[in-house]
XYZ file of C-alpha atoms in Angstrom:
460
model
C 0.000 0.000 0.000
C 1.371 3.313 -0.952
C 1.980 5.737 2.290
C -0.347 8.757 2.383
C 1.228 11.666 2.941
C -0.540 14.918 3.998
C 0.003 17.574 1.324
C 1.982 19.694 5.030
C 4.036 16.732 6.280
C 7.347 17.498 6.922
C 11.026 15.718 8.128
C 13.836 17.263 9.334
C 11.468 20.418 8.814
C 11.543 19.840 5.116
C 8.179 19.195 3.005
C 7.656 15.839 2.294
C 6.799 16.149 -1.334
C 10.361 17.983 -1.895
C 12.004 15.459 -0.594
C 10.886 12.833 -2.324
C 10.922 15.061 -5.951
C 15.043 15.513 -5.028
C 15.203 11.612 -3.929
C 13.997 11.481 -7.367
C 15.724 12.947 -9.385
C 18.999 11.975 -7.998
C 18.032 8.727 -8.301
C 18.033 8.993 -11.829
C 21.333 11.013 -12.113
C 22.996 8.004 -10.009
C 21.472 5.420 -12.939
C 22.782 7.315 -15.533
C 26.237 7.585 -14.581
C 26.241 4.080 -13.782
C 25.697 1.750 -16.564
C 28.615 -1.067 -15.391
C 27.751 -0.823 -11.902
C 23.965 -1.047 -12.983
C 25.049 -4.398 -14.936
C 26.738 -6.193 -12.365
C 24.581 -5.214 -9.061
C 21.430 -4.569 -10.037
C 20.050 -7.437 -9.833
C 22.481 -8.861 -7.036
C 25.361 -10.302 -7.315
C 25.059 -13.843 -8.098
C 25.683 -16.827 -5.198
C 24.861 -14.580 -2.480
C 22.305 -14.036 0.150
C 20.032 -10.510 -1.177
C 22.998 -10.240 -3.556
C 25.522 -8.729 -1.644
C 28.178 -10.385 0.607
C 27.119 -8.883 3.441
C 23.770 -7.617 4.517
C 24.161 -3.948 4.898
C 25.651 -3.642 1.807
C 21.859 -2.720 0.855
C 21.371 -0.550 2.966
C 23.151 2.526 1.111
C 20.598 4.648 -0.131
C 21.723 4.405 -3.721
C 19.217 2.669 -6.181
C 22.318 -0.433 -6.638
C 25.323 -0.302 -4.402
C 28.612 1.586 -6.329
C 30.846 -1.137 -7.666
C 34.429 -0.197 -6.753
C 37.363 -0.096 -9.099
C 39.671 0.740 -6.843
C 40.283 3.380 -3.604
C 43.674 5.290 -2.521
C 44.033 7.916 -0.293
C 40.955 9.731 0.424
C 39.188 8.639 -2.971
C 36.842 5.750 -4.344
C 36.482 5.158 -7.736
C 33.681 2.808 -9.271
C 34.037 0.817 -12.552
C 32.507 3.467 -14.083
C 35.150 5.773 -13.595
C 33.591 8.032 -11.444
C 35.824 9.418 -8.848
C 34.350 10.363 -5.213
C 36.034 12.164 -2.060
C 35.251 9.512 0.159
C 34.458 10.672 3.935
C 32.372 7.302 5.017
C 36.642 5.767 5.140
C 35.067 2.346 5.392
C 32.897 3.662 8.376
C 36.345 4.265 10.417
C 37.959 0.817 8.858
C 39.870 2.796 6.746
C 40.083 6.399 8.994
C 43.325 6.673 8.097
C 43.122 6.598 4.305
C 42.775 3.262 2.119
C 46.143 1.236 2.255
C 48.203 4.015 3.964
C 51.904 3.483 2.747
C 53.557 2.303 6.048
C 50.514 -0.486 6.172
C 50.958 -1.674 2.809
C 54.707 -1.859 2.916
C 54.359 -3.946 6.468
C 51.456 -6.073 4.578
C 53.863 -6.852 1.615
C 56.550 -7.919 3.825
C 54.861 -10.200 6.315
C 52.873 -11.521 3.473
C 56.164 -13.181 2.196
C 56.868 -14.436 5.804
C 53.528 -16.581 6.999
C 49.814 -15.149 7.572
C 48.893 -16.722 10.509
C 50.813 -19.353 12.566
C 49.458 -19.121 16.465
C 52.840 -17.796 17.904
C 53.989 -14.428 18.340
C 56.131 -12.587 16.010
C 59.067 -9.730 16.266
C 56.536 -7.310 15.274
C 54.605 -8.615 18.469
C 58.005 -7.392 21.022
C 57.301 -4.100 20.144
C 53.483 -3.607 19.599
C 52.504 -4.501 23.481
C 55.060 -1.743 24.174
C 53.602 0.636 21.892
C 49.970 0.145 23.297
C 50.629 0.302 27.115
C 52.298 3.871 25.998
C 49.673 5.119 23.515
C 46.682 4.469 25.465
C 47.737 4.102 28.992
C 46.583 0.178 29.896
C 49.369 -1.882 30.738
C 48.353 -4.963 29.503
C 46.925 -5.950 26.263
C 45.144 -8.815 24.014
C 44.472 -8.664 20.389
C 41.272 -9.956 18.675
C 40.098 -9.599 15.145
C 36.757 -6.950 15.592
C 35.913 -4.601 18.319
C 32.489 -6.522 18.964
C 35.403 -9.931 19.854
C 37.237 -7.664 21.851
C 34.384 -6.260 23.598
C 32.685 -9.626 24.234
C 36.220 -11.032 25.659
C 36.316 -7.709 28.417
C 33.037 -8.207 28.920
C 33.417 -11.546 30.434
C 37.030 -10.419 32.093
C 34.674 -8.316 34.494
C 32.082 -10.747 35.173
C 34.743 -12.923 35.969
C 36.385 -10.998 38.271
C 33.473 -9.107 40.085
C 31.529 -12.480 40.085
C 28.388 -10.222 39.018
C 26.260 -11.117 35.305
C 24.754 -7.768 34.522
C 26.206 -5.113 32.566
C 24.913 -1.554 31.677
C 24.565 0.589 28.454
C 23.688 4.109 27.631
C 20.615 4.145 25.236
C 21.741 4.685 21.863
C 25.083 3.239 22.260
C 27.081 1.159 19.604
C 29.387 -1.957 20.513
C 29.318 -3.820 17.429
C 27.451 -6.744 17.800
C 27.884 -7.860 21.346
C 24.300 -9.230 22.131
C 24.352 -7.811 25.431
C 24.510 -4.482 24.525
C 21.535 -4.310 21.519
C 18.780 -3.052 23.851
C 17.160 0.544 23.815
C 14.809 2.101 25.764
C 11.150 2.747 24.826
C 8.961 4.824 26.490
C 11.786 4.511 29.260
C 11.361 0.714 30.111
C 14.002 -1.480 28.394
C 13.413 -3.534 25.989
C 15.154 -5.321 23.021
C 16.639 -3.600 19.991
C 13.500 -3.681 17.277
C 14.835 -5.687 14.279
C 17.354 -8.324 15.881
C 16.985 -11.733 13.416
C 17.114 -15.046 15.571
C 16.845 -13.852 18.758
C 15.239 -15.835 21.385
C 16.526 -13.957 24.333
C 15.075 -11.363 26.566
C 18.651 -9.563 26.649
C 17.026 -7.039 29.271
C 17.413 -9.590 31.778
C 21.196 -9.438 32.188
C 21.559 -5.507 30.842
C 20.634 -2.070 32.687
C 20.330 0.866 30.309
C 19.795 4.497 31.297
C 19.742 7.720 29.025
C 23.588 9.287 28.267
C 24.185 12.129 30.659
C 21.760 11.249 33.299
C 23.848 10.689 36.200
C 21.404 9.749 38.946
C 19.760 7.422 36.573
C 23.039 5.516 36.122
C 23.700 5.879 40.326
C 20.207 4.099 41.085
C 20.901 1.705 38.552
C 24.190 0.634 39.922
C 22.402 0.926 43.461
C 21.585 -2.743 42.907
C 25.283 -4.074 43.356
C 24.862 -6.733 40.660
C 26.395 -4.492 37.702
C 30.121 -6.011 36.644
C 30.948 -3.186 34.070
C 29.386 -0.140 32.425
C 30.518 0.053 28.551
C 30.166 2.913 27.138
C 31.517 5.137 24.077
C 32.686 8.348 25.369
C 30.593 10.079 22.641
C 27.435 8.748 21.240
C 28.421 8.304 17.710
C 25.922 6.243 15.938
C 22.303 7.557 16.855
C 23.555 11.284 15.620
C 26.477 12.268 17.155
C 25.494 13.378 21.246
C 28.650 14.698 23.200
C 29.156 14.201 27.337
C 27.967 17.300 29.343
C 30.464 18.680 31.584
C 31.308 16.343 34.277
C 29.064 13.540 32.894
C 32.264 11.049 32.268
C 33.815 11.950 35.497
C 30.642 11.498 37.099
C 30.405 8.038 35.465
C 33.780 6.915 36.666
C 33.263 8.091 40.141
C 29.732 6.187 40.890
C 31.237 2.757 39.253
C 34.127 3.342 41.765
C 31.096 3.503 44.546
C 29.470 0.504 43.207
C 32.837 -1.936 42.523
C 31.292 -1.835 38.644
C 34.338 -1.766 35.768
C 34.148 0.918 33.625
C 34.857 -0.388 29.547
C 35.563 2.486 27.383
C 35.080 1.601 23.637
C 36.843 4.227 21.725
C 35.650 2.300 18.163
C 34.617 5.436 17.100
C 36.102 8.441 18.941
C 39.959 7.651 18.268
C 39.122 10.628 15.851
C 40.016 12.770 19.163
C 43.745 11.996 19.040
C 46.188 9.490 19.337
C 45.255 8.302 22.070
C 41.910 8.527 21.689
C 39.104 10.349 23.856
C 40.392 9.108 26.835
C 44.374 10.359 26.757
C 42.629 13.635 25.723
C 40.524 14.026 28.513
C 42.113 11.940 30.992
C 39.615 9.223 31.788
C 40.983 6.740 33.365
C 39.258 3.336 32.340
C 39.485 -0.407 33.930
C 38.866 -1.896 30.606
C 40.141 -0.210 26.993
C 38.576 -1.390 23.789
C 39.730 -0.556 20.036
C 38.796 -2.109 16.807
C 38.177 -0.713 13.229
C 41.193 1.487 12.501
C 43.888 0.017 14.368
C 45.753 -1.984 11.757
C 45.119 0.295 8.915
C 41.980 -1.211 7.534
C 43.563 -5.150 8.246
C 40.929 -6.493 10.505
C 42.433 -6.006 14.024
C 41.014 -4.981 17.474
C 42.395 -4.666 21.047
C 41.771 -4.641 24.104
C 43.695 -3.891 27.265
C 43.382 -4.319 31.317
C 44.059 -1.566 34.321
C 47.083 -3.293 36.224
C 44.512 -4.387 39.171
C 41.912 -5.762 36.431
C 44.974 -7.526 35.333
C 45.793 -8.535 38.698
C 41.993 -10.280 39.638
C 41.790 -11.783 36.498
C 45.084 -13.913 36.803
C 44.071 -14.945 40.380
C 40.644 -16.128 39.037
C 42.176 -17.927 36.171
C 44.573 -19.599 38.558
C 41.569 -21.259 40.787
C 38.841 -21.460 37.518
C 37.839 -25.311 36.501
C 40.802 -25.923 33.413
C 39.335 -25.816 30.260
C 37.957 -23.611 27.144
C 37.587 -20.132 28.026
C 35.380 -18.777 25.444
C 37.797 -16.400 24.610
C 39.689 -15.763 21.471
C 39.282 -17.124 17.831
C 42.149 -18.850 16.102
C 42.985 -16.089 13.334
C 43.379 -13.704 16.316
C 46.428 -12.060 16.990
C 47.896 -13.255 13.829
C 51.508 -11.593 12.496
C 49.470 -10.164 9.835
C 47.900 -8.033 12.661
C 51.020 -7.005 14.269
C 52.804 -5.919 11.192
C 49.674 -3.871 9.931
C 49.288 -2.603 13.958
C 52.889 -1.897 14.381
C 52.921 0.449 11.255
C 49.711 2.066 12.019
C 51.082 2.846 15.563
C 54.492 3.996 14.466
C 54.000 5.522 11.430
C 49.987 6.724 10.817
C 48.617 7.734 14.392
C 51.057 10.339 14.494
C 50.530 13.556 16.323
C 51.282 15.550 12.969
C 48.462 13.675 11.057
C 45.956 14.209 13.746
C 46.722 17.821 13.695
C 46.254 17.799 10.144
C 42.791 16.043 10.812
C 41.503 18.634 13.032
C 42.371 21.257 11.101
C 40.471 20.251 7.720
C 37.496 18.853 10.346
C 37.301 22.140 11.323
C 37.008 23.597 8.411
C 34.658 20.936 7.515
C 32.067 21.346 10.375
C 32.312 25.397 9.847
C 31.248 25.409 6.318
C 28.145 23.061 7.021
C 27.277 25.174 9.644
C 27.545 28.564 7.792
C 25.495 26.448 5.133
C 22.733 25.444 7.582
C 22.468 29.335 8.883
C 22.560 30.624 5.159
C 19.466 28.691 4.247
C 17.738 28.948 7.558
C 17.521 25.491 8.111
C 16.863 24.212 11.808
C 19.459 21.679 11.651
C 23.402 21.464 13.654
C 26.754 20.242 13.156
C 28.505 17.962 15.690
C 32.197 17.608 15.458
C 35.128 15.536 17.802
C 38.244 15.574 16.325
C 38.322 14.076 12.911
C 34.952 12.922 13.109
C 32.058 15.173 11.741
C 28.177 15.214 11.533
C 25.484 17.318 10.295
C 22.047 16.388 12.108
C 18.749 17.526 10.600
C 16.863 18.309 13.479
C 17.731 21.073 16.304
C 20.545 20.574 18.785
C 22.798 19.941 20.651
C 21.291 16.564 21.761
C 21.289 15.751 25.103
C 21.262 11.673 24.941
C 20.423 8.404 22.682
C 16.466 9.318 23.276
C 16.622 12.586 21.695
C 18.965 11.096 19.267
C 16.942 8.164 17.798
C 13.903 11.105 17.210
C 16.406 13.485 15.343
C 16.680 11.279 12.538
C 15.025 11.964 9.225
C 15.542 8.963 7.419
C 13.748 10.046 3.774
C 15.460 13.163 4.201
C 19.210 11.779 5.000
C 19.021 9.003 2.060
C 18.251 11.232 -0.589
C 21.280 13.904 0.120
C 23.144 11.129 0.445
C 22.652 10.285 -3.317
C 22.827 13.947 -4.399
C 25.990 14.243 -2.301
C 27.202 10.928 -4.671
C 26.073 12.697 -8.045
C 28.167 15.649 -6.511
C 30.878 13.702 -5.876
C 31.339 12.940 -2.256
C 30.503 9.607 -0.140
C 29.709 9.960 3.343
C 28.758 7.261 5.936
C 25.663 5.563 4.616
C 23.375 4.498 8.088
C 23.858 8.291 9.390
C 25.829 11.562 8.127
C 28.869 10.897 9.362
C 32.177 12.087 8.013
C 35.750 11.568 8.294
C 39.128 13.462 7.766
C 42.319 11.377 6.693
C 45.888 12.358 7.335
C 45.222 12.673 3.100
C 42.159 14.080 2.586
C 42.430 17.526 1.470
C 41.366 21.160 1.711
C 40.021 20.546 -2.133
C 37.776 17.706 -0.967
C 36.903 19.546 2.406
C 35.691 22.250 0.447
C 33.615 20.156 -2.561
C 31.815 18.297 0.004
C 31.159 21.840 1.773
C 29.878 23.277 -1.892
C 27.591 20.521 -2.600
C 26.174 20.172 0.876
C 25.178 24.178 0.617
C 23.704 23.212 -3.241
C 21.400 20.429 -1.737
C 20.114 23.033 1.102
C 19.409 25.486 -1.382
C 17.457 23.395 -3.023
C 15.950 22.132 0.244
C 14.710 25.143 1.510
C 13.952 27.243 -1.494
């Protein structure tokens, strides 16, 4: 049945019928410029599920997905030849460019040496070294995705607390630890609409409470059954929601009270620096999880311990039944990993590429928002570090609640396509962007243009 619209509905404050006349129309632009992509995808890609590889590969907003020739730097280009300033990076995988040079030198080299062999390598001496003094934790693990190396910390603090619940902030994104996919409606908790097999009521082993609600997280840790709180130390994927003064120091301070760990995932937010959110705001976490970007785009997460953590979990391991610990996977911590984690560390993360990050983010966020203001549009720009995003709705946000109502999904997919036929990619489940060490002021400044030619349109 076709949707009925009434002739004065409106998202993101933007008539209905416009929106759908510009989702048309560069719908039909994408097509055109298309033909080989068209050909292949269309239809789906034969021997696979939906025909894609993997599921959310539909879920771009582009009629067909873009078939990709090849991507360097800070630019994709299809099979079509058309060449895009790509801000999505992979969604973070690739935050620091596609195949930075230092990764794909330490690639070729291991490659000739053994993929994967269960025992350390040289490259292994140096990287535990390198994370103890990058992010502060002095002892480490490697997995293969954050959601692994979440899972694995997660079960470090039940372990060691000898408590089974955990707690989440609504709207917050772990990857796909099952714990963690609940949300909040109408402020009960319930499970994440959408999730495909499952038979659990994941409620009954997580607390969630709203981001910056501090006595909402102190009377749910009241209970004294809550091993760890995990939480990003922005909201990043529910439009972007930053911590109000003294929220995260708040946060550390009551899971202190209760004996609860505190997990910082910093998936996302290594845009701040370095060393992440938490070196640039001193936070000072029990548990430390990164995934995506760490090796350079090579599948690779870690996670690291506090020195007590550390401490607790050895003595429970040394008086635990022997057996299978439900940790780890058997391509983890591969010398793949370490080469491609070694070179990020060493020779990407560097405090001159972050500063060149910042910069062009900064110039990034101020021309969206001088675009917004221009064509009166009641929408706002959220920006930390590298890590940018224009939300169509009036902010700032205060947590996941107001968050999960600010988006305008019509609205977002079809400037996502005109930002395509403009040539510029950003993040396709939200507008999210990234700056590389090698984007540059050029591309800063086309996606800038063709964001201000879509609001004119917009609101004229």
């Amino acid at each position: 049945m076709n949707r009925i619209e009434r002739p004065d509905a409106t998202e993101g404050c933007v008539a209905l019928s416009r929106i759908s006349e510009l989702a048309a129309a560069e719908a039909e632009i994408f097509i055109r410029a298309r033909p080989k992509s068209q050909a292949s995808l269309g239809n789906g890609v034969a021997g696979f599920f939906g025909g894609v590889p993997m599921h959310w590969m539909k879920d771009w907003p582009t009629p067909f997905p873009i078939l990709v020739d090849k991507a360097s730097g800070a630019t994709i280009t299809d099979v079509d030849g058309n060449r895009l300033a790509d801000f999505c990076l992979g969604d973070t995988g690739s935050m620091f460019g596609h195949s930075p040079a230092p990764v794909a030198r330490a690639i070729r080299r291991q490659a000739s040496r053994g993929l994967t062999y269960m025992l350390p390598s040289e490259d292994s001496l140096t990287l535990g070294l390198l994370l103890a003094e990058r992010f502060g934790l002095p002892h480490w693990q490697i997995a293969t995705t954050a959601t692994d190396a979440n899972r694995f910390a997660l079960r470090v603090a039940r372990a060691v607390t000898g408590r089974d619940k955990i707690l989440v902030f609504n709207g917050c994104y772990h990857g796909a630890v099952d714990e963690t996919m609940v949300r909040m409606d109408s402020g009960k908790p319930i499970n994440r609409p959408g999730l495909a097999g499952e038979f659990r009521d994941l409620t009954a082993r997580t607390r969630i409470v709203e981001f910056n609600d501090l006595p909402a997280l102190e009377k749910a840790l009241s209970h004294g059954d809550v091993a760890c709180v995990i939480s990003e130390p922005v909201l990043t994927n529910s439009c972007m929601v930053l911590p109000e003064p003294g929220f995260l120091e708040g946060v550390r301070t009551l899971t202190r009270k209760a004996g609860t760990l505190l997990l910082i995932d910093e998936t996302h937010t290594i845009s701040t620096g370095p060393g992440g959110y938490t070196r640039k705001h001193n936070l000072d976490p029990d548990l430390f999880v990164l995934g995506k970007p760490v090796a350079g785009g090579v599948p690779a997460s870690v996670w690291g311990m506090s020195e007590q953590v550390a401490a607790r979990y050895a003595a429970y391991n040394s008086t635990k039944q022997p057996g299978y610990s439900g940790m780890g996977t058997t391509l983890s911590a591969n010398p793949l990993q370490f080469a491609a984690m070694r070179a990020t560390l060493e020779e990407v993360m560097t405090e001159a590429n972050y500063a060149h990050m910042e910069k062009l983010a900064e110039r990034l966020a101020t021309g969206l928002d001088k675009a917004i203001r221009k064509h009166k549009l009641p929408w706002h720009v959220m920006r930390v570090g590298a890590r940018v995003e224009f939300i169509c709705a009036p902010g700032p946000l205060r947590n996941g609640g107001e968050a999960e109502h600010a988006h305008a999904s019509r609205l977002e997919a079809a400037m996502h396509v005109a930002l395509v036929n403009r040539g510029v990619l950003i993040a396709p489940f939200h507008n999210m962007m990234l700056v590389s060490p090698v984007t540059t002021a050029r591309q800063v400044d086309r996606l800038v243009a063709a964001f201000g030619d879509i609001a004119a349109t917009l609101a004229a």
